[in-house]
Amino acid sequence: MEVENLINSLLELAFAEDIGDGDHTTLCSIPASEVGSSKLLIKEEGILAGVDVAKDVFHKFDPELKVEVFIEDGAQVKPGDVAFVVTGKVQSLLQTERLVLNLMQRMSGIATITNKYVKLLEGTKTKVLDTRKTTPGLRMLEKQAVKIGGGENHRIGLFDMILLKDNHVDFAGGIKNAITRAKQYLKEKNKDLKIEIEVRNFDELNEALNVGGVDRIMLDNFTVEDTRKAVEIVNGRVELESSGGITFETIRDYAVTGVDYVSVGALTHSVKSLDMSLKAI
């Protein structure tokens, strides 16, 4: 599976950049035969994410490491909670510690902020979407974290959906040309991909509706009031997504207009990691 291959490649690179030709600190101070345990200690309230990835890290580095999980991905955690205990060679525990923490802290931070946005939309039909504003190489894990936090993934990359953004529209010579070429391309290539188009004003919105053949329209930097008008104009004919500068303070205002989705780049591009540590028992 492509996702598994990407994560596997990520882990290989992460080990290479951290360990290099050997963790000389550990190798010089800890006997190879030494066995012990470490616990994943939570130090900040939030949503836990990355437990399954941590197990992959441990088992990839040393298949003999044993992980006993007490708290699963998606759970609310608080300071003092112990998510899991890992047992095996101490040399292996020390060499995997930083990578596990780096991944889990970031994923948990993403899941936590996503969950806060999701809770703001309770009672509406609107769903929170992530974007491609992810850390290169970490996209699959960051998007997993969004799902764990209760959000939805937009497209994974450039390959699984057609999203005609403003630059595509301008280079193509307008809304009609962009949509027409997209539909023709899919037919020629025998591909079944959804088409979304970004519009910047009501003229572009109406043109997109008149041309037809798109699955979703993205309202780029529309005000809340203009978004409400756009929802009335579209009247359920296609899905609507609000995007552009939407914040924690304004997201519910957009949701109550009746849009189907709100995309938030901040879910992944400016996240504070959740504090946790791996401590020897």
mmCIF file of C-alpha atoms in Angstrom:
data_model
loop_
_atom_site.group_PDB
_atom_site.id
_atom_site.type_symbol
_atom_site.label_atom_id
_atom_site.label_comp_id
_atom_site.label_asym_id
_atom_site.label_seq_id
_atom_site.Cartn_x
_atom_site.Cartn_y
_atom_site.Cartn_z
ATOM 1 C CA MET A 1 0.000 0.000 0.000
ATOM 2 C CA GLU A 2 1.311 3.442 -0.938
ATOM 3 C CA VAL A 3 0.703 5.007 2.505
ATOM 4 C CA GLU A 4 2.599 2.209 4.239
ATOM 5 C CA ASN A 5 5.496 2.570 1.797
ATOM 6 C CA LEU A 6 5.709 6.317 2.446
ATOM 7 C CA ILE A 7 5.667 5.855 6.216
ATOM 8 C CA ASN A 8 8.288 3.125 5.984
ATOM 9 C CA SER A 9 10.528 5.401 3.909
ATOM 10 C CA LEU A 10 10.008 8.197 6.426
ATOM 11 C CA LEU A 11 11.108 5.974 9.301
ATOM 12 C CA GLU A 12 14.200 4.800 7.428
ATOM 13 C CA LEU A 13 15.212 8.426 6.761
ATOM 14 C CA ALA A 14 14.473 9.425 10.353
ATOM 15 C CA PHE A 15 16.692 6.654 11.736
ATOM 16 C CA ALA A 16 19.439 7.562 9.261
ATOM 17 C CA GLU A 17 19.504 11.234 10.209
ATOM 18 C CA ASP A 18 19.359 10.591 13.961
ATOM 19 C CA ILE A 19 21.547 7.523 14.435
ATOM 20 C CA GLY A 20 23.940 7.710 11.496
ATOM 21 C CA ASP A 21 26.786 5.249 12.049
ATOM 22 C CA GLY A 22 25.694 4.611 15.635
ATOM 23 C CA ASP A 23 24.368 6.113 18.864
ATOM 24 C CA HIS A 24 27.783 6.276 20.437
ATOM 25 C CA THR A 25 26.482 7.699 23.732
ATOM 26 C CA THR A 26 24.249 4.669 24.275
ATOM 27 C CA LEU A 27 26.698 2.146 22.880
ATOM 28 C CA CYS A 28 29.484 3.304 25.198
ATOM 29 C CA SER A 29 27.404 3.478 28.375
ATOM 30 C CA ILE A 30 24.823 0.672 28.167
ATOM 31 C CA PRO A 31 25.722 -3.048 27.848
ATOM 32 C CA ALA A 32 24.128 -4.769 24.858
ATOM 33 C CA SER A 33 22.554 -7.347 27.166
ATOM 34 C CA GLU A 34 20.837 -4.782 29.420
ATOM 35 C CA VAL A 35 17.011 -5.074 29.452
ATOM 36 C CA GLY A 36 14.543 -2.513 30.794
ATOM 37 C CA SER A 37 11.272 -0.644 30.310
ATOM 38 C CA SER A 38 10.175 2.904 29.492
ATOM 39 C CA LYS A 39 6.767 4.536 29.919
ATOM 40 C CA LEU A 40 5.169 7.165 27.669
ATOM 41 C CA LEU A 41 4.238 9.854 30.186
ATOM 42 C CA ILE A 42 1.711 12.536 29.244
ATOM 43 C CA LYS A 43 2.574 16.028 30.531
ATOM 44 C CA GLU A 44 -0.156 18.140 28.923
ATOM 45 C CA GLU A 45 -3.894 17.827 28.335
ATOM 46 C CA GLY A 46 -4.957 16.972 24.787
ATOM 47 C CA ILE A 47 -5.855 14.261 22.296
ATOM 48 C CA LEU A 48 -3.425 11.362 21.992
ATOM 49 C CA ALA A 49 -2.200 10.413 18.518
ATOM 50 C CA GLY A 50 0.659 8.316 17.195
ATOM 51 C CA VAL A 51 0.473 5.203 19.375
ATOM 52 C CA ASP A 52 0.240 2.929 16.333
ATOM 53 C CA VAL A 53 3.132 4.778 14.676
ATOM 54 C CA ALA A 54 5.208 4.407 17.849
ATOM 55 C CA LYS A 55 4.654 0.653 17.721
ATOM 56 C CA ASP A 56 5.846 0.681 14.099
ATOM 57 C CA VAL A 57 9.001 2.578 15.122
ATOM 58 C CA PHE A 58 9.806 0.173 17.949
ATOM 59 C CA HIS A 59 9.177 -2.961 15.903
ATOM 60 C CA LYS A 60 11.027 -1.691 12.844
ATOM 61 C CA PHE A 61 14.123 -0.927 14.912
ATOM 62 C CA ASP A 62 13.967 -3.978 17.156
ATOM 63 C CA PRO A 63 11.263 -6.633 16.573
ATOM 64 C CA GLU A 64 11.843 -7.961 20.081
ATOM 65 C CA LEU A 65 10.590 -4.799 21.802
ATOM 66 C CA LYS A 66 7.233 -5.391 23.514
ATOM 67 C CA VAL A 67 4.655 -2.617 23.783
ATOM 68 C CA GLU A 68 1.791 -2.715 26.302
ATOM 69 C CA VAL A 69 -0.770 -0.039 25.376
ATOM 70 C CA PHE A 70 -3.018 1.518 28.026
ATOM 71 C CA ILE A 71 -4.445 4.467 26.073
ATOM 72 C CA GLU A 72 -5.333 4.312 22.384
ATOM 73 C CA ASP A 73 -5.175 6.973 19.671
ATOM 74 C CA GLY A 74 -8.026 9.488 19.870
ATOM 75 C CA ALA A 75 -8.391 9.404 23.636
ATOM 76 C CA GLN A 76 -8.437 12.539 25.788
ATOM 77 C CA VAL A 77 -5.328 12.554 27.985
ATOM 78 C CA LYS A 78 -4.094 14.608 30.927
ATOM 79 C CA PRO A 79 -0.812 15.131 32.784
ATOM 80 C CA GLY A 80 0.275 11.989 34.612
ATOM 81 C CA ASP A 81 -1.397 9.547 32.225
ATOM 82 C CA VAL A 82 0.743 6.669 30.943
ATOM 83 C CA ALA A 83 -0.119 5.779 27.337
ATOM 84 C CA PHE A 84 2.055 2.683 27.068
ATOM 85 C CA VAL A 85 5.051 0.811 28.417
ATOM 86 C CA VAL A 86 7.728 -0.563 26.086
ATOM 87 C CA THR A 87 10.093 -3.301 27.243
ATOM 88 C CA GLY A 88 13.263 -4.766 25.740
ATOM 89 C CA LYS A 89 16.929 -3.997 25.196
ATOM 90 C CA VAL A 90 17.813 -0.677 26.784
ATOM 91 C CA GLN A 91 20.026 0.211 23.827
ATOM 92 C CA SER A 92 16.959 -0.092 21.569
ATOM 93 C CA LEU A 93 14.782 1.940 23.928
ATOM 94 C CA LEU A 94 17.261 4.798 23.976
ATOM 95 C CA GLN A 95 17.839 4.832 20.223
ATOM 96 C CA THR A 96 14.107 4.952 19.403
ATOM 97 C CA GLU A 97 13.102 7.400 22.140
ATOM 98 C CA ARG A 98 13.532 10.683 20.265
ATOM 99 C CA LEU A 99 11.868 9.562 17.048
ATOM 100 C CA VAL A 100 8.844 8.205 18.902
ATOM 101 C CA LEU A 101 8.502 11.437 20.859
ATOM 102 C CA ASN A 102 8.979 13.687 17.833
ATOM 103 C CA LEU A 103 6.234 11.889 15.918
ATOM 104 C CA MET A 104 3.797 11.448 18.793
ATOM 105 C CA GLN A 105 4.174 14.980 20.110
ATOM 106 C CA ARG A 106 3.487 16.500 16.693
ATOM 107 C CA MET A 107 0.656 14.130 15.829
ATOM 108 C CA SER A 108 -0.966 14.678 19.228
ATOM 109 C CA GLY A 109 -0.646 18.437 18.807
ATOM 110 C CA ILE A 110 -2.430 18.219 15.440
ATOM 111 C CA ALA A 111 -5.143 15.925 16.813
ATOM 112 C CA THR A 112 -5.655 18.277 19.761
ATOM 113 C CA ILE A 113 -6.090 21.469 17.719
ATOM 114 C CA THR A 114 -8.249 19.649 15.173
ATOM 115 C CA ASN A 115 -10.540 18.434 17.944
ATOM 116 C CA LYS A 116 -10.930 22.000 19.214
ATOM 117 C CA TYR A 117 -12.082 23.141 15.757
ATOM 118 C CA VAL A 118 -14.405 20.143 15.429
ATOM 119 C CA LYS A 119 -16.086 20.920 18.757
ATOM 120 C CA LEU A 120 -16.778 24.469 17.588
ATOM 121 C CA LEU A 121 -18.854 23.056 14.739
ATOM 122 C CA GLU A 122 -21.087 20.827 16.846
ATOM 123 C CA GLY A 123 -24.723 21.236 15.822
ATOM 124 C CA THR A 124 -23.855 22.211 12.231
ATOM 125 C CA LYS A 125 -23.400 20.021 9.159
ATOM 126 C CA THR A 126 -19.996 21.524 8.392
ATOM 127 C CA LYS A 127 -16.866 19.381 8.503
ATOM 128 C CA VAL A 128 -13.284 20.541 9.113
ATOM 129 C CA LEU A 129 -10.808 19.789 6.321
ATOM 130 C CA ASP A 130 -7.027 19.829 6.370
ATOM 131 C CA THR A 131 -4.876 21.082 3.480
ATOM 132 C CA ARG A 132 -1.570 20.270 1.747
ATOM 133 C CA LYS A 133 0.198 22.724 4.074
ATOM 134 C CA THR A 134 2.011 19.873 5.771
ATOM 135 C CA THR A 135 5.602 19.121 6.754
ATOM 136 C CA PRO A 136 7.365 17.519 3.751
ATOM 137 C CA GLY A 137 7.706 13.794 4.384
ATOM 138 C CA LEU A 138 5.288 13.820 7.320
ATOM 139 C CA ARG A 139 2.061 14.366 5.385
ATOM 140 C CA MET A 140 0.629 10.879 5.829
ATOM 141 C CA LEU A 141 1.123 10.978 9.594
ATOM 142 C CA GLU A 142 -0.111 14.558 9.930
ATOM 143 C CA LYS A 143 -3.253 13.733 7.978
ATOM 144 C CA GLN A 144 -3.745 10.626 10.122
ATOM 145 C CA ALA A 145 -3.593 12.914 13.147
ATOM 146 C CA VAL A 146 -6.291 15.171 11.687
ATOM 147 C CA LYS A 147 -8.572 12.135 11.336
ATOM 148 C CA ILE A 148 -7.769 11.027 14.887
ATOM 149 C CA GLY A 149 -8.787 14.499 16.086
ATOM 150 C CA GLY A 150 -12.160 14.214 14.348
ATOM 151 C CA GLY A 151 -11.412 16.197 11.197
ATOM 152 C CA GLU A 152 -11.542 15.097 7.565
ATOM 153 C CA ASN A 153 -8.785 14.814 4.985
ATOM 154 C CA HIS A 154 -9.083 16.952 1.876
ATOM 155 C CA ARG A 155 -7.009 15.376 -0.863
ATOM 156 C CA ILE A 156 -3.851 13.553 0.124
ATOM 157 C CA GLY A 157 -1.776 15.015 -2.696
ATOM 158 C CA LEU A 158 -1.940 16.164 -6.293
ATOM 159 C CA PHE A 159 -2.865 12.699 -7.509
ATOM 160 C CA ASP A 160 -6.193 11.860 -5.865
ATOM 161 C CA MET A 161 -8.375 14.847 -6.767
ATOM 162 C CA ILE A 162 -8.483 17.722 -9.232
ATOM 163 C CA LEU A 163 -8.461 21.095 -7.487
ATOM 164 C CA LEU A 164 -8.443 23.983 -9.933
ATOM 165 C CA LYS A 165 -7.091 26.885 -7.889
ATOM 166 C CA ASP A 166 -6.761 30.541 -8.849
ATOM 167 C CA ASN A 167 -3.433 30.085 -10.653
ATOM 168 C CA HIS A 168 -4.795 27.147 -12.662
ATOM 169 C CA VAL A 169 -7.817 29.222 -13.630
ATOM 170 C CA ASP A 170 -5.692 32.223 -14.630
ATOM 171 C CA PHE A 171 -3.172 30.177 -16.608
ATOM 172 C CA ALA A 172 -5.985 28.273 -18.333
ATOM 173 C CA GLY A 173 -7.709 31.472 -19.392
ATOM 174 C CA GLY A 174 -10.703 31.398 -17.086
ATOM 175 C CA ILE A 175 -13.214 29.235 -15.243
ATOM 176 C CA LYS A 176 -14.805 27.690 -18.324
ATOM 177 C CA ASN A 177 -11.509 26.671 -19.916
ATOM 178 C CA ALA A 178 -10.198 25.173 -16.681
ATOM 179 C CA ILE A 179 -13.296 23.047 -16.044
ATOM 180 C CA THR A 180 -13.645 21.979 -19.670
ATOM 181 C CA ARG A 181 -10.020 20.870 -19.858
ATOM 182 C CA ALA A 182 -10.302 19.002 -16.559
ATOM 183 C CA LYS A 183 -13.322 17.007 -17.721
ATOM 184 C CA GLN A 184 -11.673 16.280 -21.064
ATOM 185 C CA TYR A 185 -8.469 15.145 -19.351
ATOM 186 C CA LEU A 186 -10.319 12.722 -17.073
ATOM 187 C CA LYS A 187 -12.173 11.268 -20.037
ATOM 188 C CA GLU A 188 -8.989 10.839 -22.093
ATOM 189 C CA LYS A 189 -7.080 9.276 -19.198
ATOM 190 C CA ASN A 190 -10.047 7.172 -18.089
ATOM 191 C CA LYS A 191 -9.709 8.490 -14.546
ATOM 192 C CA ASP A 192 -12.463 8.854 -11.980
ATOM 193 C CA LEU A 193 -11.444 11.837 -9.865
ATOM 194 C CA LYS A 194 -13.588 14.488 -8.231
ATOM 195 C CA ILE A 195 -13.245 18.031 -9.560
ATOM 196 C CA GLU A 196 -13.178 21.063 -7.286
ATOM 197 C CA ILE A 197 -12.726 24.644 -8.448
ATOM 198 C CA GLU A 198 -11.786 27.721 -6.473
ATOM 199 C CA VAL A 199 -13.770 30.925 -7.084
ATOM 200 C CA ARG A 200 -12.893 34.405 -5.904
ATOM 201 C CA ASN A 201 -16.130 36.291 -6.495
ATOM 202 C CA PHE A 202 -19.774 35.866 -7.489
ATOM 203 C CA ASP A 203 -19.049 36.186 -11.212
ATOM 204 C CA GLU A 204 -16.708 33.181 -11.033
ATOM 205 C CA LEU A 205 -19.194 31.305 -8.836
ATOM 206 C CA ASN A 206 -22.001 31.776 -11.343
ATOM 207 C CA GLU A 207 -19.742 30.854 -14.245
ATOM 208 C CA ALA A 208 -18.696 27.637 -12.512
ATOM 209 C CA LEU A 209 -22.333 26.762 -11.895
ATOM 210 C CA ASN A 210 -23.252 27.484 -15.511
ATOM 211 C CA VAL A 211 -20.409 25.370 -16.904
ATOM 212 C CA GLY A 212 -21.261 22.560 -14.489
ATOM 213 C CA GLY A 213 -19.508 19.234 -14.068
ATOM 214 C CA VAL A 214 -17.727 20.008 -10.799
ATOM 215 C CA ASP A 215 -18.250 18.212 -7.504
ATOM 216 C CA ARG A 216 -17.283 21.035 -5.155
ATOM 217 C CA ILE A 217 -16.723 24.769 -5.266
ATOM 218 C CA MET A 218 -14.230 26.440 -2.958
ATOM 219 C CA LEU A 219 -15.154 29.955 -1.839
ATOM 220 C CA ASP A 220 -11.799 31.689 -1.516
ATOM 221 C CA ASN A 221 -11.610 34.495 1.054
ATOM 222 C CA PHE A 222 -15.349 35.167 0.970
ATOM 223 C CA THR A 223 -16.722 37.109 3.934
ATOM 224 C CA VAL A 224 -19.267 35.389 6.155
ATOM 225 C CA GLU A 225 -22.063 37.445 4.587
ATOM 226 C CA ASP A 226 -20.936 36.653 1.040
ATOM 227 C CA THR A 227 -20.639 33.000 2.002
ATOM 228 C CA ARG A 228 -24.258 33.048 3.145
ATOM 229 C CA LYS A 229 -25.287 34.534 -0.206
ATOM 230 C CA ALA A 230 -23.237 31.907 -2.066
ATOM 231 C CA VAL A 231 -24.984 29.114 -0.157
ATOM 232 C CA GLU A 232 -28.343 30.565 -1.245
ATOM 233 C CA ILE A 233 -27.214 30.844 -4.881
ATOM 234 C CA VAL A 234 -25.857 27.295 -5.025
ATOM 235 C CA ASN A 235 -28.896 25.899 -3.215
ATOM 236 C CA GLY A 236 -27.373 22.449 -2.720
ATOM 237 C CA ARG A 237 -26.425 21.855 -6.366
ATOM 238 C CA VAL A 238 -22.759 21.202 -5.472
ATOM 239 C CA GLU A 239 -20.730 20.923 -2.294
ATOM 240 C CA LEU A 240 -19.350 24.176 -0.941
ATOM 241 C CA GLU A 241 -16.075 24.688 0.899
ATOM 242 C CA SER A 242 -14.968 27.861 2.653
ATOM 243 C CA SER A 243 -11.246 28.583 2.633
ATOM 244 C CA GLY A 244 -8.808 31.375 3.308
ATOM 245 C CA GLY A 245 -7.902 32.975 6.614
ATOM 246 C CA ILE A 246 -10.557 31.184 8.647
ATOM 247 C CA THR A 247 -9.641 31.185 12.328
ATOM 248 C CA PHE A 248 -10.695 29.622 15.601
ATOM 249 C CA GLU A 249 -12.761 32.755 16.236
ATOM 250 C CA THR A 250 -14.581 32.817 12.884
ATOM 251 C CA ILE A 251 -15.024 29.169 11.885
ATOM 252 C CA ARG A 252 -18.446 28.728 13.480
ATOM 253 C CA ASP A 253 -19.732 31.876 11.758
ATOM 254 C CA TYR A 254 -18.821 30.271 8.438
ATOM 255 C CA ALA A 255 -20.330 26.934 9.435
ATOM 256 C CA VAL A 256 -23.747 28.362 10.294
ATOM 257 C CA THR A 257 -24.048 29.767 6.766
ATOM 258 C CA GLY A 258 -24.576 26.181 5.622
ATOM 259 C CA VAL A 259 -21.311 25.373 3.823
ATOM 260 C CA ASP A 260 -20.384 21.692 3.705
ATOM 261 C CA TYR A 261 -16.699 22.107 4.545
ATOM 262 C CA VAL A 262 -14.261 24.587 6.029
ATOM 263 C CA SER A 263 -10.574 24.026 5.265
ATOM 264 C CA VAL A 264 -8.022 25.155 7.843
ATOM 265 C CA GLY A 265 -4.324 25.178 6.994
ATOM 266 C CA ALA A 266 -3.473 25.867 10.635
ATOM 267 C CA LEU A 267 -4.368 22.276 11.551
ATOM 268 C CA THR A 268 -0.955 21.245 10.258
ATOM 269 C CA HIS A 269 1.175 24.287 9.382
ATOM 270 C CA SER A 270 1.430 26.003 12.766
ATOM 271 C CA VAL A 271 0.834 23.465 15.496
ATOM 272 C CA LYS A 272 2.216 23.323 19.027
ATOM 273 C CA SER A 273 3.395 19.822 19.929
ATOM 274 C CA LEU A 274 1.771 18.119 22.912
ATOM 275 C CA ASP A 275 4.218 17.692 25.787
ATOM 276 C CA MET A 276 5.123 14.113 26.717
ATOM 277 C CA SER A 277 8.211 12.088 27.578
ATOM 278 C CA LEU A 278 9.559 8.535 27.550
ATOM 279 C CA LYS A 279 10.870 7.777 31.025
ATOM 280 C CA ALA A 280 12.816 4.783 32.285
ATOM 281 C CA ILE A 281 10.866 2.748 34.818
#
